[in-house]
């Protein structure tokens, strides 16, 4: 999910995980366990969230990286899986 909010002045991400999953009625019938929210400032005209969103999609499509997200215990673990922020679109 991507939102614009005056609460932030730069791209900010939130990660959450449910060990049991949440039923969102997914097409595959499986509960959702990993959640990401990207917040960007309304005045951000560079659409900085797009490279970040694409990066998250790549991570979630990689079985090994996705499985590592289930083992995350602290911020440093999450940062090791996600890696550095992608460059903004120019």
Short mmCIF file of C-alpha atoms in Angstrom, two decimals:
data_model
loop_
_atom_site.label_atom_id
_atom_site.label_comp_id
_atom_site.label_asym_id
_atom_site.label_seq_id
_atom_site.Cartn_x
_atom_site.Cartn_y
_atom_site.Cartn_z
CA UNK A 1 0.00 0.00 0.00
CA UNK A 2 1.23 3.48 -0.80
CA UNK A 3 -0.13 6.59 0.92
CA UNK A 4 0.66 10.29 0.84
CA UNK A 5 0.74 12.00 4.22
CA UNK A 6 1.79 15.32 5.72
CA UNK A 7 3.13 13.27 8.65
CA UNK A 8 6.31 12.54 6.67
CA UNK A 9 8.69 14.72 4.69
CA UNK A 10 10.43 11.87 2.87
CA UNK A 11 9.62 8.34 1.78
CA UNK A 12 8.99 6.20 4.86
CA UNK A 13 8.27 2.48 5.01
CA UNK A 14 6.48 0.31 7.55
CA UNK A 15 6.83 -3.48 7.74
CA UNK A 16 4.57 -5.83 9.70
CA UNK A 17 4.31 -9.58 9.89
CA UNK A 18 1.55 -11.86 11.14
CA UNK A 19 2.74 -15.29 12.24
CA UNK A 20 -0.75 -16.75 11.65
CA UNK A 21 -1.73 -14.66 8.65
CA UNK A 22 -4.79 -12.53 7.95
CA UNK A 23 -7.56 -13.69 5.63
CA UNK A 24 -8.00 -11.04 2.95
CA UNK A 25 -9.80 -13.37 0.55
CA UNK A 26 -6.72 -13.77 -1.67
CA UNK A 27 -7.11 -15.57 -5.01
CA UNK A 28 -4.86 -18.40 -3.80
CA UNK A 29 -6.95 -18.81 -0.62
CA UNK A 30 -3.88 -18.35 1.59
CA UNK A 31 -3.78 -15.85 4.46
CA UNK A 32 -1.54 -12.81 4.09
CA UNK A 33 1.42 -12.69 6.47
CA UNK A 34 3.71 -9.91 5.23
CA UNK A 35 2.61 -6.28 5.05
CA UNK A 36 4.36 -3.18 3.75
CA UNK A 37 3.13 0.41 3.78
CA UNK A 38 4.99 3.17 1.97
CA UNK A 39 4.28 6.76 3.03
CA UNK A 40 5.38 9.68 0.88
CA UNK A 41 4.96 13.40 1.28
CA UNK A 42 2.21 15.00 -0.84
CA UNK A 43 4.72 17.50 -2.19
CA UNK A 44 6.95 14.69 -3.53
CA UNK A 45 6.65 15.22 -7.28
CA UNK A 46 9.37 12.66 -8.07
CA UNK A 47 7.19 9.65 -7.25
CA UNK A 48 10.00 8.30 -5.08
CA UNK A 49 7.77 5.48 -3.91
CA UNK A 50 7.77 3.79 -7.34
CA UNK A 51 11.36 2.42 -7.24
CA UNK A 52 10.81 1.37 -3.62
CA UNK A 53 7.58 -0.41 -4.52
CA UNK A 54 9.27 -2.16 -7.46
CA UNK A 55 12.13 -3.21 -5.16
CA UNK A 56 9.67 -4.72 -2.67
CA UNK A 57 7.94 -6.63 -5.47
CA UNK A 58 11.29 -8.11 -6.54
CA UNK A 59 12.04 -9.15 -2.96
CA UNK A 60 8.64 -10.76 -2.48
CA UNK A 61 8.97 -12.70 -5.74
CA UNK A 62 12.26 -14.21 -4.53
CA UNK A 63 11.45 -17.27 -2.36
CA UNK A 64 14.70 -17.11 -0.37
CA UNK A 65 14.35 -13.40 0.44
CA UNK A 66 10.64 -13.72 1.21
CA UNK A 67 11.37 -16.57 3.61
CA UNK A 68 14.03 -14.46 5.33
CA UNK A 69 11.34 -11.84 6.05
CA UNK A 70 9.55 -14.41 8.20
CA UNK A 71 12.68 -14.70 10.39
CA UNK A 72 13.20 -10.95 10.90
CA UNK A 73 13.49 -10.09 14.60
CA UNK A 74 14.91 -6.55 14.54
CA UNK A 75 15.45 -3.63 12.19
CA UNK A 76 18.97 -4.74 11.25
CA UNK A 77 17.58 -8.11 10.09
CA UNK A 78 15.00 -6.35 7.93
CA UNK A 79 17.61 -3.97 6.49
CA UNK A 80 19.82 -6.95 5.58
CA UNK A 81 16.98 -8.49 3.56
CA UNK A 82 15.72 -5.33 1.89
CA UNK A 83 19.11 -3.74 1.26
CA UNK A 84 19.77 -0.09 0.39
CA UNK A 85 17.02 2.19 -0.85
CA UNK A 86 16.68 2.25 -4.61
CA UNK A 87 17.61 5.44 -6.46
CA UNK A 88 14.73 7.84 -7.12
CA UNK A 89 13.35 8.35 -10.60
CA UNK A 90 14.80 11.44 -12.29
#
